[in-house]
Coordinates of C-alpha atoms and ligand atoms in Angstrom, one line a residue:
X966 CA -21.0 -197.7 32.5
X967 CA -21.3 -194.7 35.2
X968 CA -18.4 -195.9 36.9
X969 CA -16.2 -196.0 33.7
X970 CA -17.6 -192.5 32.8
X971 CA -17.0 -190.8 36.0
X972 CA -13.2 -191.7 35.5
X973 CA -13.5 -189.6 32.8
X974 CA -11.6 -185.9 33.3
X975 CA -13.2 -182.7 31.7
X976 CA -10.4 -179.8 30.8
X977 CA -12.0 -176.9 30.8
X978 CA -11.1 -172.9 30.0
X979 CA -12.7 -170.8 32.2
X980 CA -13.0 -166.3 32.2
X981 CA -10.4 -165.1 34.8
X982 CA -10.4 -161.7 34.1
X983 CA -12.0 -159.0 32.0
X984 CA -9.9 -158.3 29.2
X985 CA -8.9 -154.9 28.6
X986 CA -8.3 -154.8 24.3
X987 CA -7.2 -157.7 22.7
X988 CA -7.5 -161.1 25.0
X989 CA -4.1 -162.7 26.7
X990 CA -3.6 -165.3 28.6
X991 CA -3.9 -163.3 31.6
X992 CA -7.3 -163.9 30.8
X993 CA -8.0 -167.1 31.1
X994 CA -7.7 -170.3 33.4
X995 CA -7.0 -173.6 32.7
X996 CA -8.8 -176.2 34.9
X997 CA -9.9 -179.9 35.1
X998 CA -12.7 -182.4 37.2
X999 CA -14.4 -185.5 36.7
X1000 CA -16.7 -185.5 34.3
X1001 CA -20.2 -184.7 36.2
X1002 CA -22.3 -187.7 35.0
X1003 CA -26.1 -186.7 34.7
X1004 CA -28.7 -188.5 37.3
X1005 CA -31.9 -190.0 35.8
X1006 CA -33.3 -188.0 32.8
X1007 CA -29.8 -185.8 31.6
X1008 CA -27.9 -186.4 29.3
X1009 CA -23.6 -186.4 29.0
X1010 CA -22.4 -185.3 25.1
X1011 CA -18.3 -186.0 24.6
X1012 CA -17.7 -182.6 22.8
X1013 CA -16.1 -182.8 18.9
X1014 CA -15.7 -179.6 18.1
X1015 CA -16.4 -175.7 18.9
X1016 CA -17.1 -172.8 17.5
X1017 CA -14.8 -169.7 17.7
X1018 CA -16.8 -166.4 17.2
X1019 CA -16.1 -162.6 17.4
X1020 CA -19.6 -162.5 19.7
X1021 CA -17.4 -164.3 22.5
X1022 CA -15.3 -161.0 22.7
X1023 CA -18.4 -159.5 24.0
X1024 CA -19.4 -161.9 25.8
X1025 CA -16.5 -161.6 28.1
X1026 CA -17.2 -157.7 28.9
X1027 CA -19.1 -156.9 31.9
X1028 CA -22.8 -154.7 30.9
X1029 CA -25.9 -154.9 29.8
X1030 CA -26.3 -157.2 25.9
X1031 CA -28.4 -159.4 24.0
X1032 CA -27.0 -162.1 26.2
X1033 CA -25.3 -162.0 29.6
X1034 CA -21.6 -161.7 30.3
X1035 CA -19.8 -165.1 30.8
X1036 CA -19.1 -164.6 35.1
X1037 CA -15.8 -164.8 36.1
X1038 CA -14.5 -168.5 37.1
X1039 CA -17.1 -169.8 34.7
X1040 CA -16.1 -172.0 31.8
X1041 CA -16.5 -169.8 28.5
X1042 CA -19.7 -169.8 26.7
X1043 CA -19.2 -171.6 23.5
X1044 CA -21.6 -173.6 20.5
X1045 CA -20.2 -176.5 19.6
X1046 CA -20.9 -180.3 18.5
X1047 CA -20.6 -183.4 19.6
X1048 CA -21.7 -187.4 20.7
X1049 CA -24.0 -188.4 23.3
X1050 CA -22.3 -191.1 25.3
X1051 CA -25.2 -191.5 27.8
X1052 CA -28.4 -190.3 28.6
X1053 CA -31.6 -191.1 30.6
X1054 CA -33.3 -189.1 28.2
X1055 CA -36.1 -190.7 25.7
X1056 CA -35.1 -188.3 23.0
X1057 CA -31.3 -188.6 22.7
X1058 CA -30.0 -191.9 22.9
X1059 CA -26.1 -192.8 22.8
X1060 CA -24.1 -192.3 19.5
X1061 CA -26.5 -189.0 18.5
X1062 CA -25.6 -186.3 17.1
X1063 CA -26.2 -183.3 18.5
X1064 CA -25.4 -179.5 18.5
X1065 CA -26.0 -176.5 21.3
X1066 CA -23.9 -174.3 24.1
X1067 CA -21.4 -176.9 25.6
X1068 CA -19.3 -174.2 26.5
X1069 CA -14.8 -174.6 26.3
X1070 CA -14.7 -178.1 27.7
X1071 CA -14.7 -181.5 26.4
X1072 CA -17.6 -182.9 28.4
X1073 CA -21.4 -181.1 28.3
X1074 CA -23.5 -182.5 31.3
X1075 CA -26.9 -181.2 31.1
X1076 CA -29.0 -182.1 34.1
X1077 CA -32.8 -183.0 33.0
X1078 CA -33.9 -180.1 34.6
X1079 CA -31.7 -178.1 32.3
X1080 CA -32.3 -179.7 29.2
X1081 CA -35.3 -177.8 27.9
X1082 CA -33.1 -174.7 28.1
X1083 CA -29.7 -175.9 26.8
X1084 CA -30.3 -175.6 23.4
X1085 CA -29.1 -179.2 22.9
X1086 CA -30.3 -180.5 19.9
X1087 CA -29.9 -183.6 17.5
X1088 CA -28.1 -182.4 14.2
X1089 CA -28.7 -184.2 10.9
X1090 CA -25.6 -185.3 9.4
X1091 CA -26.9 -186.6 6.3
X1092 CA -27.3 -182.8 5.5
X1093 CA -23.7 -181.6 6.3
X1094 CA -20.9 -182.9 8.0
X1095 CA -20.8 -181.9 11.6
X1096 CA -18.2 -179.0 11.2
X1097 CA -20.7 -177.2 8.7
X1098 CA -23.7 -177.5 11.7
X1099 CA -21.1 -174.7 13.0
X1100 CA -20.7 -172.7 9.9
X1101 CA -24.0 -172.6 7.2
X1102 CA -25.9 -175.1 9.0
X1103 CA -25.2 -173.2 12.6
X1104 CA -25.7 -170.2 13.7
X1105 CA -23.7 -168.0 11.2
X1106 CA -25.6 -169.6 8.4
X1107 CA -28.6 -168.6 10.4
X1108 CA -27.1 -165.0 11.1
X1109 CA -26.4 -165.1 7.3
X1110 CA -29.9 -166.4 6.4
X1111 CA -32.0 -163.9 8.5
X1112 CA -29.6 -161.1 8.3
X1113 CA -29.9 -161.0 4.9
X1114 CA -33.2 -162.3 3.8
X1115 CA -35.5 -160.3 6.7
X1116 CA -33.6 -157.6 7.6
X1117 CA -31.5 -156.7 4.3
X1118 CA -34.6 -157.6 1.5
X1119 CA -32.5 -158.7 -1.4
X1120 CA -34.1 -157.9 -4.8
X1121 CA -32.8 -159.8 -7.8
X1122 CA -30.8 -157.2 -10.1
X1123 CA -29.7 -154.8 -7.2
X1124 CA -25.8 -154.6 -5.7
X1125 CA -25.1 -156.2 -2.5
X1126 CA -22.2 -155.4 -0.8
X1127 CA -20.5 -157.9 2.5
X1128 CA -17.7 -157.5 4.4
X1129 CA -16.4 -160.0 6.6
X1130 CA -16.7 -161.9 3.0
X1131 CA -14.7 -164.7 3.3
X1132 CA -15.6 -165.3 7.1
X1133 CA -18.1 -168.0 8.5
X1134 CA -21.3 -165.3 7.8
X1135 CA -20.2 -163.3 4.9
X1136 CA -19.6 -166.5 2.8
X1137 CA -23.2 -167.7 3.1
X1138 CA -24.5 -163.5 2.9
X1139 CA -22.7 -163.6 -0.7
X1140 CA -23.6 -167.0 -2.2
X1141 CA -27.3 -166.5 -0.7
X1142 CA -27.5 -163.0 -2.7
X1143 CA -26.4 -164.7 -5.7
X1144 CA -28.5 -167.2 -5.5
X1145 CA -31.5 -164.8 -5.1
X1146 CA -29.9 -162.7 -8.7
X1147 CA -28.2 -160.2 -7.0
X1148 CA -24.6 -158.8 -7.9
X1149 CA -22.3 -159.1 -5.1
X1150 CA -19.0 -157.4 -4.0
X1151 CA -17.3 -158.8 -1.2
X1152 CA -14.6 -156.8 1.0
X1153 CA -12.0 -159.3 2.8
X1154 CA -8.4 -158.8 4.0
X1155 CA -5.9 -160.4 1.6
X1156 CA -5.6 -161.8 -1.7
X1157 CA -6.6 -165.2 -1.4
X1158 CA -9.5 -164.6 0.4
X1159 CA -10.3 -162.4 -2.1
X1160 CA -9.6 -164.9 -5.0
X1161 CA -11.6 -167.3 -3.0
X1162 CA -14.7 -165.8 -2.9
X1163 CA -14.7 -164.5 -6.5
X1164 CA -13.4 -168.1 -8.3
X1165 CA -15.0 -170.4 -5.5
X1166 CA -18.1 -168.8 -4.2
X1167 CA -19.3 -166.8 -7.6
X1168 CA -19.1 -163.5 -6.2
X1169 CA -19.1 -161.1 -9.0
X1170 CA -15.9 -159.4 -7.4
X1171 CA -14.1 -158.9 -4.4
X1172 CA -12.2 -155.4 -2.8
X1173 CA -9.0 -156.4 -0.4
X1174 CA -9.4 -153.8 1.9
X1175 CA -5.7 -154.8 3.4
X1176 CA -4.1 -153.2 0.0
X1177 CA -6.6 -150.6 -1.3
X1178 CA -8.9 -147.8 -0.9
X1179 CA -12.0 -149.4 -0.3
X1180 CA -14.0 -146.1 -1.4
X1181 CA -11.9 -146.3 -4.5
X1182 CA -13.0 -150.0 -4.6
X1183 CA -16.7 -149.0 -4.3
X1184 CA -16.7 -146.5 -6.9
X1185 CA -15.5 -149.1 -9.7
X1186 CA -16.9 -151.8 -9.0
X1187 CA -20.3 -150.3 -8.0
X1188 CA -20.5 -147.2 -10.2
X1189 CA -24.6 -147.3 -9.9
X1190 CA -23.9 -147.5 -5.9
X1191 CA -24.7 -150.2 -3.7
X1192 CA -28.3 -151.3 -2.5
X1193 CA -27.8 -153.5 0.3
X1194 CA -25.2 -153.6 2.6
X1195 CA -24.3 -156.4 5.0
X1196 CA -22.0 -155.3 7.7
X1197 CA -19.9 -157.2 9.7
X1198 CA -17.0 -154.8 10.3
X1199 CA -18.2 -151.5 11.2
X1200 CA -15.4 -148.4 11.3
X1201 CA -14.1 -147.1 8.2
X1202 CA -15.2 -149.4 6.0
X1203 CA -18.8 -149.3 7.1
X1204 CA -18.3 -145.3 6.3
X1205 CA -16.8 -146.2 3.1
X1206 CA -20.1 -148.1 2.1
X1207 CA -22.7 -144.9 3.6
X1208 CA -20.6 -142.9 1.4
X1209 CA -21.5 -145.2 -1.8
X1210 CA -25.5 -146.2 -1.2
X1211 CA -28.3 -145.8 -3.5
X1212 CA -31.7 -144.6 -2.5
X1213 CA -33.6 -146.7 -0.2
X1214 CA -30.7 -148.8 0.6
X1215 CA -30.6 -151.3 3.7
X1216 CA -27.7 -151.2 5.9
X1217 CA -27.8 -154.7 7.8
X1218 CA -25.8 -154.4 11.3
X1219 CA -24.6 -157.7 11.8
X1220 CA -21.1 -157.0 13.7
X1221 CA -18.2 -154.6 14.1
X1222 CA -15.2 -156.6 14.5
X1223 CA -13.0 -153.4 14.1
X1224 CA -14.1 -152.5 17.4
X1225 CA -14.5 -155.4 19.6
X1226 CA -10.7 -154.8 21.0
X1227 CA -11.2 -151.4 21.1
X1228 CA -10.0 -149.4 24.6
X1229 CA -11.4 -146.1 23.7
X1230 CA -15.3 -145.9 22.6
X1231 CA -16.4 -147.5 19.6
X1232 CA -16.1 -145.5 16.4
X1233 CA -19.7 -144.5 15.1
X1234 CA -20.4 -143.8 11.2
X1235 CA -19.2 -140.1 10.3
X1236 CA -21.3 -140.5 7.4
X1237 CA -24.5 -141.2 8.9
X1238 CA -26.6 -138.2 7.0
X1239 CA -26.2 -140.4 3.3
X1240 CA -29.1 -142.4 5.3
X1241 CA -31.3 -139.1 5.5
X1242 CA -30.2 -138.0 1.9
X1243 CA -31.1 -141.2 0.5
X1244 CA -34.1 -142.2 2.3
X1245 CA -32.1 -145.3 3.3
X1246 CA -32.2 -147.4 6.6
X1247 CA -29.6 -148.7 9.1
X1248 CA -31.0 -151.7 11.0
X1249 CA -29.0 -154.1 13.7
X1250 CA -30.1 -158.0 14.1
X1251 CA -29.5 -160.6 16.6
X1252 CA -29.2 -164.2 15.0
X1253 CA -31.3 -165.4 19.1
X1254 CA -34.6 -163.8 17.9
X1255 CA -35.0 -166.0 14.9
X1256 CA -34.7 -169.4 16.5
X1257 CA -38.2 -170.7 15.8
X1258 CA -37.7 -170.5 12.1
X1259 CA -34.1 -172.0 12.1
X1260 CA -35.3 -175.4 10.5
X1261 CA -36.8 -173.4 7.6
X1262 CA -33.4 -171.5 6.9
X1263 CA -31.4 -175.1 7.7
X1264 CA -34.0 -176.7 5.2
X1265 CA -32.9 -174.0 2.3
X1266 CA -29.3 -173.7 3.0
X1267 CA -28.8 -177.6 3.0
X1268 CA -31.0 -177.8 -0.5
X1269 CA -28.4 -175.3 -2.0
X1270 CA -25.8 -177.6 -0.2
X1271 CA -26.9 -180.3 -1.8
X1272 CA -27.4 -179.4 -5.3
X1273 CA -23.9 -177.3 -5.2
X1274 CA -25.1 -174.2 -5.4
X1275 CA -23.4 -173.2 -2.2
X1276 CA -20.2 -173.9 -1.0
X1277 CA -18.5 -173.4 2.9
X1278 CA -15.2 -173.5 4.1
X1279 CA -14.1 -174.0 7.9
X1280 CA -11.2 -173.5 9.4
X1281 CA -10.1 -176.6 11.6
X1282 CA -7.8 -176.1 14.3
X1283 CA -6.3 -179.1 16.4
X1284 CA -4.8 -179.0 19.9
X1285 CA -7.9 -179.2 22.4
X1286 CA -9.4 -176.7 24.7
X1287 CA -5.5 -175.9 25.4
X1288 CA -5.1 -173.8 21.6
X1289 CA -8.8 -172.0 22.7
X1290 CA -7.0 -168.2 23.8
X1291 CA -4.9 -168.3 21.0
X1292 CA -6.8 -169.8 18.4
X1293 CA -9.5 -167.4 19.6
X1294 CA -7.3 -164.4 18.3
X1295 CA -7.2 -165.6 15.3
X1296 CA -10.7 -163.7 14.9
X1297 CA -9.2 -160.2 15.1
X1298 CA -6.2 -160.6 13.1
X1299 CA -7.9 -162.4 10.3
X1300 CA -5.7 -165.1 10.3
X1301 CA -8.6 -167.8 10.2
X1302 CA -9.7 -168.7 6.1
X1303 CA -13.4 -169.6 6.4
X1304 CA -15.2 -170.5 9.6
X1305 CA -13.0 -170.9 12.7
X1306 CA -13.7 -174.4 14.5
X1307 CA -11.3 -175.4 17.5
X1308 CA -11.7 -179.3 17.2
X1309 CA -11.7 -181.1 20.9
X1310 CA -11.8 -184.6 20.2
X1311 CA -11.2 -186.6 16.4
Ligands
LIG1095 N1 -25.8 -160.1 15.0 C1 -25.6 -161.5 15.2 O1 -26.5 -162.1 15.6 C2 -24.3 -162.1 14.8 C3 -24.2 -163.5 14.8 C4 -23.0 -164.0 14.3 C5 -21.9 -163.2 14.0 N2 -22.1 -161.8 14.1 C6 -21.0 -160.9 13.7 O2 -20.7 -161.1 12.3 C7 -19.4 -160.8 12.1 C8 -18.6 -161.9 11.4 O3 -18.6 -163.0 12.3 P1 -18.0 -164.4 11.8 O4 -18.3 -165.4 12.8 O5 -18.5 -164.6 10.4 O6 -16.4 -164.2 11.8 P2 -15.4 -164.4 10.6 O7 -15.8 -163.4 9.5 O8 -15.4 -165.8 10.2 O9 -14.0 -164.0 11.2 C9 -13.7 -162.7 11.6 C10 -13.1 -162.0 10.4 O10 -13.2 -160.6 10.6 C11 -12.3 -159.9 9.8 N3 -11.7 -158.8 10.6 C12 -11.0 -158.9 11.8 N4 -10.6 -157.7 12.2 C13 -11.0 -156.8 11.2 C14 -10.9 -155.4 11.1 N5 -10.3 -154.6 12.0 N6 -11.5 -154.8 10.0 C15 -12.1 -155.6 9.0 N7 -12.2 -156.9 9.1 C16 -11.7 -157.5 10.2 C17 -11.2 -160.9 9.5 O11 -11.3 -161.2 8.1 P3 -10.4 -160.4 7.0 O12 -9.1 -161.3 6.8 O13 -11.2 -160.4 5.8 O14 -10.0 -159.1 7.6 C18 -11.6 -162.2 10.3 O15 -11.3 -163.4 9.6 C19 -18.8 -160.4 13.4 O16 -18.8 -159.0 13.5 C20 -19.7 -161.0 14.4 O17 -19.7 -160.4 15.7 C21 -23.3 -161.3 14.5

């Protein structure tokens, strides 16, 4: 069996260079090795699919974050999910499931000494099929989840406003609000993601920020102003939304995507004081520091799952750790329809 698995070769995408704006393939290095079969106590998971997020953007910058920056010449930091198809470890055994960091490459070997830390994990898939452990299963669900029930505070009756609606978080932010008797407006790019969201997912209505004035937006469709605010955007639109909030509103920083490609500094809200005049609060969260309670929030979202009151969409693109730059991009021009997932192997 080690013999026939150490025939195997492992394509990999590694960080070549820090990108300056918007990724290319300048960027990125294409490379290849036997797969590293684990000694006594690892474990080796065939990868089946990963997960494309704006966070790798920033992953690839050099400075001090939440997490540290992928190194240059190492394979690119990615979640994914996958198939054990070996392990000398008593808690996974061949033909698992499982979810975690394998990083861009279609072969995770984690060394028993490295397991505890890996983050791999089994993943139910009576629950949800495997692509949704990357979407409201994974860790946007969980961003969604926490984002929105710790940070933001959701009271039934009040106005929730997400951007980023029809992405991989702001599609569980929305249906989750509902779902606790709030109204929500979403704010996407485009009219069928708009459509989506309002005839699919139940929001109460949806402003395409690609056609319209989003403040003009606001003021319709949330004449009493809005009381929660889940952010995933930043820029104008997140000064669009300061301009519209209610007293003791909650601004939940999730993400700026507007300004991950940016080459001059990252544009701050101009209309910052509507937190003072309001009494409101502006608050940023990092999905990492909520691990520990992740089966509770997994054990909710898959109940909604599985009595239809929630819904998820992901976007599954083929072509192997060869599409990752491009399909990667996708991110920043909004050309993916739900949560991106780069499949690796069938
Ligand atoms: N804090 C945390 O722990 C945490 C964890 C996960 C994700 N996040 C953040 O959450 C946000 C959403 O992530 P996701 O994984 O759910 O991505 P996603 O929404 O599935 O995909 C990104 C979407 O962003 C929109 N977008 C791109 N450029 C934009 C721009 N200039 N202005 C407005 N919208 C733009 C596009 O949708 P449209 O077609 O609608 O424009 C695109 O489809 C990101 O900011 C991400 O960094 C944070």
């Amino acid at each position: 069996m080690t013999e026939t698995l150490s025939s195997l070769v492992n394509h990999q995408v590694r960080l070549a260079a820090r990108p300056v704006g918007l990724p290319t393939a300048a960027d990125w290095q294409f490379t290849q090795e036997p797969v590293a079969v684990p000694e006594a106590g690892g474990v080796l998971v065939k990868v089946g699919a990963l997960s494309l997020d704006p966070a790798m953007r920033g992953w690839m910058n050099e400075g001090k974050s939440y997490i540290p920056p992928v190194g240059i010449g190492e394979v690119m930091r990615a979640g994914g999910v996958g198939v054990v198809i070996a392990s000398g470890h008593p808690g996974f055994a061949v033909g698992d499931a499982v979810g975690g960091y394998p990083g861009v490459q279609e072969y995770w070997s984690i060394a028993a000494g490295q397991l505890a830390r890996s983050g791999l994990a089994k993943i139910d898939l009576g629950l949800g099929r495997a692509t949704q452990w990357l979407n409201v299963l994974g860790m946007p669900g969980m961003t969604a989840y926490f984002g929105l029930m710790d940070v933001g505070q959701p009271k039934a009756g009040e106005t929730v406003v997400v951007s980023g609606a029809a992405g991989a978080v702001g599609q569980t932010v929305g249906q989750l609000a509902r779902i606790k008797g709030c109204r929500v407006v979403g704010i996407a790019g485009g009219a069928a993601k708009c459509e989506w969201v309002v005839r699919e997912l139940g929001f109460d209505a949806c402003i395409d920020y690609k056609v319209g004035s989003v403040k003009d937006g606001l003021k319709q469709l949330c004449p009493e102003g809005v009381d929660l605010y889940f952010d995933n955007v930043g820029g104008d639109i997140l000064d669009d939304v300061l301009a519209r909030i209610r007293r003791r509103a909650r601004i939940v920083i999730c993400g700026a995507i507007s300004q991950y490609n940016n080459t001059t500094a990252v544009q701050g809200p101009k209309n910052y004081l509507s937190l003072l005049v309001n009494r409101a609060r502006m608050e940023g969260m990092v999905v990492f520091d909520y691990t520990e309670r992740y089966p509770q929030a997994v054990a909710e979202l898959a109940g909604y799952l599985g009595d239809g009151r929630m819904k998820s969409r992901e976007d599954l693109v083929e072509g192997g750790v060869a599409a990752f730059p491009d399909t990667l991009n996708k991110l920043f021009t909004g050309a993916n329809f739900g949560k991106l997932v780069l499949q690796i192997a069938p």
